[in-house]
PDB file of C-alpha atoms in Angstrom:
ATOM      1  CA  UNK A   1     -21.244 188.311-193.976  1.00 53.00           C
ATOM      2  CA  UNK A   2     -18.515 185.895-195.058  1.00 62.00           C
ATOM      3  CA  UNK A   3     -15.282 187.364-196.364  1.00 66.00           C
ATOM      4  CA  UNK A   4     -12.484 185.643-198.255  1.00 71.00           C
ATOM      5  CA  UNK A   5      -9.119 185.990-196.518  1.00 78.00           C
ATOM      6  CA  UNK A   6      -6.958 184.553-199.296  1.00 82.00           C
ATOM      7  CA  UNK A   7      -7.403 183.197-202.811  1.00 84.00           C
ATOM      8  CA  UNK A   8      -5.276 180.138-203.525  1.00 87.00           C
ATOM      9  CA  UNK A   9      -3.755 179.408-206.920  1.00 84.00           C
ATOM     10  CA  UNK A  10      -5.288 176.736-209.116  1.00 91.00           C
ATOM     11  CA  UNK A  11      -3.515 173.422-208.515  1.00 94.00           C
ATOM     12  CA  UNK A  12      -2.828 174.062-204.808  1.00 95.00           C
ATOM     13  CA  UNK A  13      -2.394 170.697-203.071  1.00 95.00           C
ATOM     14  CA  UNK A  14      -1.472 171.573-199.463  1.00 94.00           C
ATOM     15  CA  UNK A  15      -1.108 174.464-197.043  1.00 93.00           C
ATOM     16  CA  UNK A  16       0.347 175.292-193.628  1.00 94.00           C
ATOM     17  CA  UNK A  17      -0.474 178.226-191.365  1.00 91.00           C
ATOM     18  CA  UNK A  18       2.211 180.033-189.367  1.00 90.00           C
ATOM     19  CA  UNK A  19       0.438 181.265-186.239  1.00 82.00           C
ATOM     20  CA  UNK A  20       3.282 183.365-184.866  1.00 80.00           C
ATOM     21  CA  UNK A  21       3.962 185.244-188.081  1.00 75.00           C
ATOM     22  CA  UNK A  22       0.410 185.267-189.472  1.00 84.00           C
ATOM     23  CA  UNK A  23       1.634 183.756-192.738  1.00 91.00           C
ATOM     24  CA  UNK A  24       0.445 181.002-195.042  1.00 94.00           C
ATOM     25  CA  UNK A  25       2.578 178.604-197.092  1.00 96.00           C
ATOM     26  CA  UNK A  26       1.076 176.530-199.916  1.00 97.00           C
ATOM     27  CA  UNK A  27       2.394 173.862-202.286  1.00 97.00           C
ATOM     28  CA  UNK A  28       1.086 173.097-205.768  1.00 97.00           C
ATOM     29  CA  UNK A  29       0.921 170.403-208.432  1.00 96.00           C
ATOM     30  CA  UNK A  30       3.684 172.055-210.454  1.00 95.00           C
ATOM     31  CA  UNK A  31       6.112 172.035-207.502  1.00 96.00           C
ATOM     32  CA  UNK A  32       5.765 175.719-206.569  1.00 96.00           C
ATOM     33  CA  UNK A  33       5.998 176.967-202.972  1.00 96.00           C
ATOM     34  CA  UNK A  34       3.951 180.128-202.413  1.00 95.00           C
ATOM     35  CA  UNK A  35       4.106 182.362-199.326  1.00 94.00           C
ATOM     36  CA  UNK A  36       1.188 184.639-198.415  1.00 92.00           C
ATOM     37  CA  UNK A  37       1.466 187.626-196.068  1.00 89.00           C
ATOM     38  CA  UNK A  38      -1.051 190.193-194.868  1.00 82.00           C
ATOM     39  CA  UNK A  39      -0.879 193.485-196.747  1.00 67.00           C
ATOM     40  CA  UNK A  40      -0.846 195.496-193.519  1.00 63.00           C
ATOM     41  CA  UNK A  41      -0.300 194.509-189.866  1.00 59.00           C
ATOM     42  CA  UNK A  42      -3.969 195.226-189.089  1.00 59.00           C
ATOM     43  CA  UNK A  43      -5.270 193.677-192.298  1.00 60.00           C
ATOM     44  CA  UNK A  44      -7.172 190.395-192.410  1.00 68.00           C
ATOM     45  CA  UNK A  45      -6.580 189.793-196.111  1.00 76.00           C
ATOM     46  CA  UNK A  46      -3.511 188.070-197.530  1.00 84.00           C
ATOM     47  CA  UNK A  47      -1.642 188.220-200.815  1.00 86.00           C
ATOM     48  CA  UNK A  48       1.185 186.253-202.397  1.00 87.00           C
ATOM     49  CA  UNK A  49       4.625 187.714-201.589  1.00 89.00           C
ATOM     50  CA  UNK A  50       6.904 184.938-202.872  1.00 89.00           C
ATOM     51  CA  UNK A  51       6.908 182.016-205.297  1.00 93.00           C
ATOM     52  CA  UNK A  52       9.740 179.452-205.409  1.00 93.00           C
ATOM     53  CA  UNK A  53      10.161 176.432-207.670  1.00 94.00           C
ATOM     54  CA  UNK A  54      10.830 173.576-205.254  1.00 95.00           C
ATOM     55  CA  UNK A  55      10.591 170.741-207.804  1.00 92.00           C
ATOM     56  CA  UNK A  56      10.446 170.783-211.613  1.00 88.00           C
ATOM     57  CA  UNK A  57       8.878 167.351-212.093  1.00 89.00           C
ATOM     58  CA  UNK A  58       6.847 166.535-208.981  1.00 92.00           C
ATOM     59  CA  UNK A  59       4.019 168.053-206.942  1.00 96.00           C
ATOM     60  CA  UNK A  60       4.459 169.352-203.401  1.00 96.00           C
ATOM     61  CA  UNK A  61       2.273 167.140-201.194  1.00 95.00           C
ATOM     62  CA  UNK A  62       3.015 168.644-197.766  1.00 96.00           C
ATOM     63  CA  UNK A  63       4.419 171.888-196.350  1.00 97.00           C
ATOM     64  CA  UNK A  64       5.405 172.332-192.683  1.00 97.00           C
ATOM     65  CA  UNK A  65       6.705 175.478-190.983  1.00 96.00           C
ATOM     66  CA  UNK A  66       9.867 175.251-188.894  1.00 95.00           C
ATOM     67  CA  UNK A  67       9.238 176.536-185.307  1.00 92.00           C
ATOM     68  CA  UNK A  68       9.582 180.344-185.416  1.00 89.00           C
ATOM     69  CA  UNK A  69      12.418 180.540-182.874  1.00 88.00           C
ATOM     70  CA  UNK A  70      14.653 178.856-185.466  1.00 91.00           C
ATOM     71  CA  UNK A  71      13.915 181.336-188.251  1.00 89.00           C
ATOM     72  CA  UNK A  72      11.542 181.693-191.175  1.00 92.00           C
ATOM     73  CA  UNK A  73      11.690 178.353-192.966  1.00 95.00           C
ATOM     74  CA  UNK A  74       9.408 175.741-194.510  1.00 97.00           C
ATOM     75  CA  UNK A  75       9.877 172.012-195.138  1.00 97.00           C
ATOM     76  CA  UNK A  76       8.493 170.746-198.456  1.00 97.00           C
ATOM     77  CA  UNK A  77       7.643 167.098-199.152  1.00 95.00           C
ATOM     78  CA  UNK A  78       7.281 166.247-202.844  1.00 94.00           C
ATOM     79  CA  UNK A  79       5.436 163.420-204.550  1.00 90.00           C
ATOM     80  CA  UNK A  80       8.684 161.637-205.448  1.00 89.00           C
ATOM     81  CA  UNK A  81       9.577 161.379-201.743  1.00 87.00           C
ATOM     82  CA  UNK A  82      12.147 164.186-201.625  1.00 91.00           C
ATOM     83  CA  UNK A  83      12.341 166.503-198.619  1.00 95.00           C
ATOM     84  CA  UNK A  84      13.803 169.998-198.751  1.00 96.00           C
ATOM     85  CA  UNK A  85      14.083 172.960-196.386  1.00 97.00           C
ATOM     86  CA  UNK A  86      13.511 176.476-197.756  1.00 97.00           C
ATOM     87  CA  UNK A  87      14.585 179.529-195.767  1.00 95.00           C
ATOM     88  CA  UNK A  88      13.682 183.196-196.080  1.00 93.00           C
ATOM     89  CA  UNK A  89      16.883 185.151-196.689  1.00 87.00           C
ATOM     90  CA  UNK A  90      17.328 188.863-196.030  1.00 79.00           C
ATOM     91  CA  UNK A  91      20.049 190.419-198.189  1.00 74.00           C
ATOM     92  CA  UNK A  92      21.225 194.030-198.238  1.00 71.00           C
ATOM     93  CA  UNK A  93      18.670 196.294-199.927  1.00 63.00           C
ATOM     94  CA  UNK A  94      17.121 193.261-201.638  1.00 69.00           C
ATOM     95  CA  UNK A  95      13.525 192.009-201.354  1.00 68.00           C
ATOM     96  CA  UNK A  96      13.005 188.967-199.169  1.00 74.00           C
ATOM     97  CA  UNK A  97      13.877 185.769-200.991  1.00 86.00           C
ATOM     98  CA  UNK A  98      13.231 182.097-200.274  1.00 92.00           C
ATOM     99  CA  UNK A  99      16.208 179.879-201.011  1.00 93.00           C
ATOM    100  CA  UNK A 100      16.980 176.175-200.745  1.00 95.00           C
ATOM    101  CA  UNK A 101      18.635 175.565-197.386  1.00 94.00           C
ATOM    102  CA  UNK A 102      18.913 171.766-197.197  1.00 95.00           C
ATOM    103  CA  UNK A 103      17.917 168.669-199.190  1.00 94.00           C
ATOM    104  CA  UNK A 104      17.493 165.341-197.417  1.00 90.00           C
ATOM    105  CA  UNK A 105      18.410 162.263-199.427  1.00 80.00           C
ATOM    106  CA  UNK A 106      16.918 158.911-198.505  1.00 73.00           C
ATOM    107  CA  UNK A 107      17.082 155.338-199.780  1.00 72.00           C
ATOM    108  CA  UNK A 108      13.630 154.747-198.294  1.00 67.00           C
ATOM    109  CA  UNK A 109      10.541 154.902-200.505  1.00 79.00           C
ATOM    110  CA  UNK A 110       7.848 157.584-200.268  1.00 89.00           C
ATOM    111  CA  UNK A 111       8.049 160.124-197.440  1.00 94.00           C
ATOM    112  CA  UNK A 112       4.615 160.224-195.771  1.00 95.00           C
ATOM    113  CA  UNK A 113       4.884 162.812-192.995  1.00 96.00           C
ATOM    114  CA  UNK A 114       7.446 165.106-191.397  1.00 97.00           C
ATOM    115  CA  UNK A 115       7.108 167.232-188.251  1.00 97.00           C
ATOM    116  CA  UNK A 116       9.374 169.420-186.090  1.00 96.00           C
ATOM    117  CA  UNK A 117       9.588 169.403-182.300  1.00 93.00           C
ATOM    118  CA  UNK A 118      11.885 169.529-179.305  1.00 83.00           C
ATOM    119  CA  UNK A 119      12.538 172.536-177.098  1.00 78.00           C
ATOM    120  CA  UNK A 120      13.359 176.214-177.584  1.00 73.00           C
ATOM    121  CA  UNK A 121      17.093 175.393-177.753  1.00 78.00           C
ATOM    122  CA  UNK A 122      17.019 171.987-179.465  1.00 86.00           C
ATOM    123  CA  UNK A 123      15.195 171.310-182.724  1.00 93.00           C
ATOM    124  CA  UNK A 124      14.392 167.777-183.855  1.00 95.00           C
ATOM    125  CA  UNK A 125      12.638 166.451-186.936  1.00 97.00           C
ATOM    126  CA  UNK A 126      10.872 163.124-187.385  1.00 97.00           C
ATOM    127  CA  UNK A 127      10.129 161.680-190.833  1.00 96.00           C
ATOM    128  CA  UNK A 128       7.951 158.609-191.510  1.00 96.00           C
ATOM    129  CA  UNK A 129       8.280 156.589-194.727  1.00 94.00           C
ATOM    130  CA  UNK A 130       6.068 154.220-196.713  1.00 93.00           C
ATOM    131  CA  UNK A 131       8.213 151.176-195.846  1.00 92.00           C
ATOM    132  CA  UNK A 132       7.430 151.696-192.142  1.00 92.00           C
ATOM    133  CA  UNK A 133      10.804 153.186-191.261  1.00 92.00           C
ATOM    134  CA  UNK A 134      11.082 156.348-189.172  1.00 95.00           C
ATOM    135  CA  UNK A 135      14.105 158.665-189.130  1.00 95.00           C
ATOM    136  CA  UNK A 136      14.881 161.225-186.438  1.00 96.00           C
ATOM    137  CA  UNK A 137      17.180 164.173-187.133  1.00 95.00           C
ATOM    138  CA  UNK A 138      18.673 166.760-184.795  1.00 94.00           C
ATOM    139  CA  UNK A 139      19.754 170.298-185.680  1.00 95.00           C
ATOM    140  CA  UNK A 140      23.406 170.648-184.654  1.00 93.00           C
ATOM    141  CA  UNK A 141      23.505 174.473-184.642  1.00 92.00           C
ATOM    142  CA  UNK A 142      20.341 176.503-183.810  1.00 88.00           C
ATOM    143  CA  UNK A 143      21.625 179.292-186.076  1.00 86.00           C
ATOM    144  CA  UNK A 144      22.346 177.058-189.088  1.00 90.00           C
ATOM    145  CA  UNK A 145      19.295 175.310-190.488  1.00 92.00           C
ATOM    146  CA  UNK A 146      21.416 173.334-192.942  1.00 93.00           C
ATOM    147  CA  UNK A 147      23.384 171.412-190.282  1.00 94.00           C
ATOM    148  CA  UNK A 148      21.331 168.308-189.445  1.00 96.00           C
ATOM    149  CA  UNK A 149      22.448 164.958-188.092  1.00 95.00           C
ATOM    150  CA  UNK A 150      20.607 161.636-188.320  1.00 94.00           C
ATOM    151  CA  UNK A 151      19.986 160.775-184.662  1.00 93.00           C
ATOM    152  CA  UNK A 152      18.085 157.488-184.886  1.00 94.00           C
ATOM    153  CA  UNK A 153      16.134 155.096-187.110  1.00 93.00           C
ATOM    154  CA  UNK A 154      13.193 153.270-185.539  1.00 93.00           C
ATOM    155  CA  UNK A 155      10.055 151.308-186.370  1.00 92.00           C
ATOM    156  CA  UNK A 156       6.718 152.122-184.752  1.00 94.00           C
ATOM    157  CA  UNK A 157       6.539 149.024-182.541  1.00 93.00           C
ATOM    158  CA  UNK A 158       6.442 148.586-178.759  1.00 89.00           C
ATOM    159  CA  UNK A 159       8.705 145.518-178.780  1.00 79.00           C
ATOM    160  CA  UNK A 160      11.972 146.921-180.102  1.00 63.00           C
ATOM    161  CA  UNK A 161      13.452 143.421-180.363  1.00 58.00           C
ATOM    162  CA  UNK A 162      11.023 142.319-183.073  1.00 60.00           C
ATOM    163  CA  UNK A 163      11.948 143.007-186.679  1.00 63.00           C
ATOM    164  CA  UNK A 164       9.231 143.386-189.269  1.00 69.00           C
ATOM    165  CA  UNK A 165       9.226 142.377-192.897  1.00 72.00           C
ATOM    166  CA  UNK A 166       8.755 144.916-195.639  1.00 80.00           C
ATOM    167  CA  UNK A 167       5.679 146.996-194.860  1.00 89.00           C
ATOM    168  CA  UNK A 168       3.446 148.956-197.222  1.00 94.00           C
ATOM    169  CA  UNK A 169       2.204 152.159-195.597  1.00 95.00           C
ATOM    170  CA  UNK A 170      -0.321 154.455-197.264  1.00 95.00           C
ATOM    171  CA  UNK A 171      -0.029 157.293-194.758  1.00 95.00           C
ATOM    172  CA  UNK A 172       1.460 158.283-191.413  1.00 97.00           C
ATOM    173  CA  UNK A 173       0.611 160.937-188.852  1.00 98.00           C
ATOM    174  CA  UNK A 174       3.017 162.535-186.366  1.00 98.00           C
ATOM    175  CA  UNK A 175       2.333 165.041-183.586  1.00 98.00           C
ATOM    176  CA  UNK A 176       4.959 166.375-181.170  1.00 97.00           C
ATOM    177  CA  UNK A 177       4.287 167.181-177.545  1.00 95.00           C
ATOM    178  CA  UNK A 178       3.792 170.958-177.860  1.00 90.00           C
ATOM    179  CA  UNK A 179       5.018 171.775-174.342  1.00 78.00           C
ATOM    180  CA  UNK A 180       8.703 171.562-175.239  1.00 58.00           C
ATOM    181  CA  UNK A 181       9.988 172.710-171.844  1.00 61.00           C
ATOM    182  CA  UNK A 182      13.707 172.555-171.097  1.00 56.00           C
ATOM    183  CA  UNK A 183      13.114 170.243-168.123  1.00 58.00           C
ATOM    184  CA  UNK A 184      11.036 167.825-170.180  1.00 71.00           C
ATOM    185  CA  UNK A 185      12.235 165.117-172.542  1.00 78.00           C
ATOM    186  CA  UNK A 186      11.209 165.466-176.202  1.00 90.00           C
ATOM    187  CA  UNK A 187       8.247 163.254-177.105  1.00 94.00           C
ATOM    188  CA  UNK A 188       5.853 162.664-179.988  1.00 97.00           C
ATOM    189  CA  UNK A 189       3.004 160.354-181.008  1.00 98.00           C
ATOM    190  CA  UNK A 190       3.044 158.402-184.291  1.00 98.00           C
ATOM    191  CA  UNK A 191       0.531 156.175-186.069  1.00 98.00           C
ATOM    192  CA  UNK A 192       0.522 154.427-189.479  1.00 97.00           C
ATOM    193  CA  UNK A 193      -2.084 153.387-192.019  1.00 97.00           C
ATOM    194  CA  UNK A 194      -0.366 150.226-193.231  1.00 96.00           C
ATOM    195  CA  UNK A 195      -0.729 146.521-194.025  1.00 94.00           C
ATOM    196  CA  UNK A 196       1.401 145.609-190.988  1.00 93.00           C
ATOM    197  CA  UNK A 197      -0.740 145.489-187.843  1.00 92.00           C
ATOM    198  CA  UNK A 198       2.111 146.075-185.360  1.00 92.00           C
ATOM    199  CA  UNK A 199       3.014 149.408-186.991  1.00 94.00           C
ATOM    200  CA  UNK A 200      -0.456 150.932-187.064  1.00 96.00           C
ATOM    201  CA  UNK A 201      -1.428 151.724-183.481  1.00 96.00           C
ATOM    202  CA  UNK A 202      -0.362 155.120-182.157  1.00 98.00           C
ATOM    203  CA  UNK A 203       2.766 154.929-179.999  1.00 97.00           C
ATOM    204  CA  UNK A 204       4.165 157.688-177.800  1.00 98.00           C
ATOM    205  CA  UNK A 205       7.942 157.996-178.183  1.00 97.00           C
ATOM    206  CA  UNK A 206      10.206 159.778-175.709  1.00 94.00           C
ATOM    207  CA  UNK A 207      13.903 160.605-175.874  1.00 92.00           C
ATOM    208  CA  UNK A 208      15.890 158.906-173.110  1.00 90.00           C
ATOM    209  CA  UNK A 209      18.567 161.507-172.400  1.00 86.00           C
ATOM    210  CA  UNK A 210      20.598 159.200-170.139  1.00 87.00           C
ATOM    211  CA  UNK A 211      21.065 156.555-172.831  1.00 88.00           C
ATOM    212  CA  UNK A 212      20.664 158.846-175.880  1.00 88.00           C
ATOM    213  CA  UNK A 213      17.921 156.761-177.480  1.00 91.00           C
ATOM    214  CA  UNK A 214      14.217 156.916-178.364  1.00 94.00           C
ATOM    215  CA  UNK A 215      11.862 154.615-176.461  1.00 94.00           C
ATOM    216  CA  UNK A 216       8.137 153.809-176.845  1.00 95.00           C
ATOM    217  CA  UNK A 217       6.483 154.734-173.547  1.00 96.00           C
ATOM    218  CA  UNK A 218       2.768 154.210-174.338  1.00 97.00           C
ATOM    219  CA  UNK A 219       0.449 152.629-176.885  1.00 97.00           C
ATOM    220  CA  UNK A 220      -2.834 154.469-177.503  1.00 98.00           C
ATOM    221  CA  UNK A 221      -5.055 151.573-178.551  1.00 96.00           C
ATOM    222  CA  UNK A 222      -7.449 149.204-176.797  1.00 94.00           C
ATOM    223  CA  UNK A 223      -6.480 145.506-176.966  1.00 93.00           C
ATOM    224  CA  UNK A 224      -8.966 144.823-179.787  1.00 91.00           C
ATOM    225  CA  UNK A 225      -7.961 147.934-181.762  1.00 93.00           C
ATOM    226  CA  UNK A 226      -4.170 147.609-181.962  1.00 93.00           C
ATOM    227  CA  UNK A 227      -4.215 146.665-185.647  1.00 93.00           C
ATOM    228  CA  UNK A 228      -6.564 149.500-186.667  1.00 96.00           C
ATOM    229  CA  UNK A 229      -5.151 151.798-189.321  1.00 96.00           C
ATOM    230  CA  UNK A 230      -4.474 155.300-187.974  1.00 97.00           C
ATOM    231  CA  UNK A 231      -5.396 158.276-190.160  1.00 97.00           C
ATOM    232  CA  UNK A 232      -4.494 161.207-187.881  1.00 97.00           C
ATOM    233  CA  UNK A 233      -3.076 162.031-184.444  1.00 98.00           C
ATOM    234  CA  UNK A 234      -2.952 165.334-182.535  1.00 98.00           C
ATOM    235  CA  UNK A 235      -1.274 166.133-179.199  1.00 98.00           C
ATOM    236  CA  UNK A 236      -3.099 168.891-177.293  1.00 97.00           C
ATOM    237  CA  UNK A 237      -1.321 171.872-175.734  1.00 95.00           C
ATOM    238  CA  UNK A 238      -1.257 171.516-171.960  1.00 93.00           C
ATOM    239  CA  UNK A 239      -2.009 174.517-169.779  1.00 87.00           C
ATOM    240  CA  UNK A 240      -1.657 173.125-166.265  1.00 89.00           C
ATOM    241  CA  UNK A 241      -3.393 169.749-166.616  1.00 92.00           C
ATOM    242  CA  UNK A 242      -1.933 166.866-164.529  1.00 94.00           C
ATOM    243  CA  UNK A 243      -2.092 164.684-167.678  1.00 95.00           C
ATOM    244  CA  UNK A 244      -1.663 165.007-171.436  1.00 96.00           C
ATOM    245  CA  UNK A 245      -4.521 164.771-173.963  1.00 97.00           C
ATOM    246  CA  UNK A 246      -4.053 163.120-177.376  1.00 98.00           C
ATOM    247  CA  UNK A 247      -6.636 162.571-180.136  1.00 98.00           C
ATOM    248  CA  UNK A 248      -6.381 159.579-182.490  1.00 98.00           C
ATOM    249  CA  UNK A 249      -8.500 159.017-185.619  1.00 97.00           C
ATOM    250  CA  UNK A 250      -9.050 155.532-187.084  1.00 96.00           C
ATOM    251  CA  UNK A 251     -11.791 154.048-189.265  1.00 91.00           C
ATOM    252  CA  UNK A 252     -13.810 153.617-186.037  1.00 93.00           C
ATOM    253  CA  UNK A 253     -13.884 157.362-185.338  1.00 94.00           C
ATOM    254  CA  UNK A 254     -11.935 159.690-183.059  1.00 97.00           C
ATOM    255  CA  UNK A 255     -10.707 158.530-179.663  1.00 97.00           C
ATOM    256  CA  UNK A 256      -9.546 160.886-176.889  1.00 98.00           C
ATOM    257  CA  UNK A 257      -6.742 159.608-174.653  1.00 98.00           C
ATOM    258  CA  UNK A 258      -5.348 160.788-171.334  1.00 98.00           C
ATOM    259  CA  UNK A 259      -1.629 160.172-170.848  1.00 97.00           C
ATOM    260  CA  UNK A 260       0.041 160.226-167.435  1.00 96.00           C
ATOM    261  CA  UNK A 261       3.066 162.424-166.767  1.00 92.00           C
ATOM    262  CA  UNK A 262       5.034 160.088-164.477  1.00 92.00           C
ATOM    263  CA  UNK A 263       6.475 156.806-165.807  1.00 92.00           C
ATOM    264  CA  UNK A 264       6.172 153.530-163.916  1.00 93.00           C
ATOM    265  CA  UNK A 265       9.109 151.269-162.976  1.00 90.00           C
ATOM    266  CA  UNK A 266       9.288 149.991-166.579  1.00 89.00           C
ATOM    267  CA  UNK A 267       9.425 153.521-167.977  1.00 89.00           C
ATOM    268  CA  UNK A 268       5.870 153.322-169.375  1.00 94.00           C
ATOM    269  CA  UNK A 269       3.253 156.060-169.048  1.00 96.00           C
ATOM    270  CA  UNK A 270      -0.310 155.348-167.918  1.00 96.00           C
ATOM    271  CA  UNK A 271      -2.841 155.823-170.748  1.00 97.00           C
ATOM    272  CA  UNK A 272      -6.640 155.740-170.741  1.00 97.00           C
ATOM    273  CA  UNK A 273      -9.246 156.210-173.471  1.00 97.00           C
ATOM    274  CA  UNK A 274     -11.803 158.666-172.107  1.00 97.00           C
ATOM    275  CA  UNK A 275     -14.038 159.275-175.156  1.00 97.00           C
ATOM    276  CA  UNK A 276     -14.998 157.919-178.577  1.00 96.00           C
ATOM    277  CA  UNK A 277     -16.310 160.578-180.959  1.00 95.00           C
ATOM    278  CA  UNK A 278     -18.406 159.772-184.005  1.00 90.00           C
ATOM    279  CA  UNK A 279     -20.169 161.998-186.492  1.00 86.00           C
ATOM    280  CA  UNK A 280     -18.044 162.070-189.634  1.00 90.00           C
ATOM    281  CA  UNK A 281     -19.296 160.044-192.584  1.00 87.00           C
ATOM    282  CA  UNK A 282     -16.182 158.232-193.756  1.00 86.00           C
ATOM    283  CA  UNK A 283     -12.515 158.702-192.901  1.00 89.00           C
ATOM    284  CA  UNK A 284     -11.217 161.484-190.690  1.00 93.00           C
ATOM    285  CA  UNK A 285      -8.179 163.022-192.400  1.00 91.00           C
ATOM    286  CA  UNK A 286      -6.976 165.705-190.037  1.00 94.00           C
ATOM    287  CA  UNK A 287      -7.143 166.694-186.367  1.00 97.00           C
ATOM    288  CA  UNK A 288      -6.123 170.070-184.928  1.00 96.00           C
ATOM    289  CA  UNK A 289      -6.290 171.477-181.379  1.00 97.00           C
ATOM    290  CA  UNK A 290      -6.770 175.139-180.535  1.00 94.00           C
ATOM    291  CA  UNK A 291      -3.994 176.932-178.646  1.00 91.00           C
ATOM    292  CA  UNK A 292      -5.612 176.220-175.260  1.00 92.00           C
ATOM    293  CA  UNK A 293      -5.931 172.473-175.908  1.00 94.00           C
ATOM    294  CA  UNK A 294      -9.651 172.676-175.083  1.00 95.00           C
ATOM    295  CA  UNK A 295     -11.256 172.462-178.542  1.00 97.00           C
ATOM    296  CA  UNK A 296     -10.525 169.803-181.165  1.00 98.00           C
ATOM    297  CA  UNK A 297     -11.267 170.393-184.862  1.00 97.00           C
ATOM    298  CA  UNK A 298     -11.656 167.432-187.205  1.00 97.00           C
ATOM    299  CA  UNK A 299     -12.266 167.077-190.920  1.00 94.00           C
ATOM    300  CA  UNK A 300     -12.490 164.222-193.396  1.00 91.00           C
ATOM    301  CA  UNK A 301     -13.769 163.039-196.732  1.00 90.00           C
ATOM    302  CA  UNK A 302     -17.321 164.176-195.923  1.00 89.00           C
ATOM    303  CA  UNK A 303     -16.077 167.758-196.394  1.00 89.00           C
ATOM    304  CA  UNK A 304     -17.326 168.855-192.965  1.00 93.00           C
ATOM    305  CA  UNK A 305     -15.332 170.441-190.114  1.00 95.00           C
ATOM    306  CA  UNK A 306     -16.532 169.434-186.651  1.00 95.00           C
ATOM    307  CA  UNK A 307     -15.520 171.100-183.373  1.00 97.00           C
ATOM    308  CA  UNK A 308     -15.428 168.999-180.191  1.00 97.00           C
ATOM    309  CA  UNK A 309     -15.213 170.034-176.534  1.00 97.00           C
ATOM    310  CA  UNK A 310     -15.380 168.441-173.113  1.00 95.00           C
ATOM    311  CA  UNK A 311     -17.797 169.749-170.477  1.00 93.00           C
ATOM    312  CA  UNK A 312     -16.931 170.235-166.799  1.00 89.00           C
ATOM    313  CA  UNK A 313     -17.810 166.590-166.105  1.00 91.00           C
ATOM    314  CA  UNK A 314     -15.340 165.351-168.712  1.00 91.00           C
ATOM    315  CA  UNK A 315     -18.050 164.386-171.223  1.00 94.00           C
ATOM    316  CA  UNK A 316     -17.063 165.092-174.831  1.00 96.00           C
ATOM    317  CA  UNK A 317     -19.633 166.464-177.276  1.00 95.00           C
ATOM    318  CA  UNK A 318     -19.847 168.085-180.687  1.00 94.00           C
ATOM    319  CA  UNK A 319     -19.820 171.850-180.185  1.00 94.00           C
ATOM    320  CA  UNK A 320     -20.263 173.020-183.785  1.00 94.00           C
ATOM    321  CA  UNK A 321     -20.394 171.834-187.389  1.00 93.00           C
ATOM    322  CA  UNK A 322     -18.980 173.856-190.291  1.00 91.00           C
ATOM    323  CA  UNK A 323     -20.251 172.818-193.704  1.00 87.00           C
ATOM    324  CA  UNK A 324     -19.141 174.120-197.101  1.00 79.00           C
ATOM    325  CA  UNK A 325     -21.429 176.707-198.667  1.00 73.00           C
ATOM    326  CA  UNK A 326     -21.202 175.201-202.139  1.00 64.00           C
TER     327      UNK A 326
END
């Protein structure tokens, strides 16, 4: 028997699940951030515990949780391109409250995607904009979520010497390497859906600690597919594999890539496409790995969720299909 876990408010536009705290954050058309918590630790049903007005004139189009080791906080992207951080504040004998922690101002047009990554002691944030520009921020004090510094501005191209004209990007997708070990450099994958072919293909970016700069170390696209518009990317958790696994969705379907761990003499990482998954009718909007990095979930404008797995021989197949009941 199916059971509803949570009932979302009318006008809800986006949501984000906090796995460590078993909490849900949602954004709405009227600019309201809502936090849902379970009624009891053992309960599987959730109710609204907080509502905050993030914007009075624009909808919230994306909400993203800050990694739990840096506190209880959510980033909100609004339709007018503004980005703000909201933090849960505990005050003496007062109920929990969510308050504005930091607003990020930008001269760039629409903000398309924002994601957090790094390591347990160093938090970074990458933001991609509709003009093709990408900004990377670093948290200066792990205990103060309001103290951020702009670390770099890049464009999603392999040849860093080339400069592009003004791009028009409809969407962007960012996924950090979820390993985040102290001994490992921070890295993420980024792809655009734009009118500028060089920006589109998914590039893996890694922070060069020695020279304090971000460098593209791999391009996840076959020679004939480098201009394909990217709709979603997802970096799989790695539990002991000698390579990384990254999923990329374009209009041609979902491709699964293996990424080497050791750079060559030019600093590039070996990459290989190992599978091409098809089954969705239309665009794939979102990709999500399970915590083991073994099962990939995908969904798109056909309204269907598909689960994909690889067998022991490395052959990928569709494991299950979840269709709406109405």
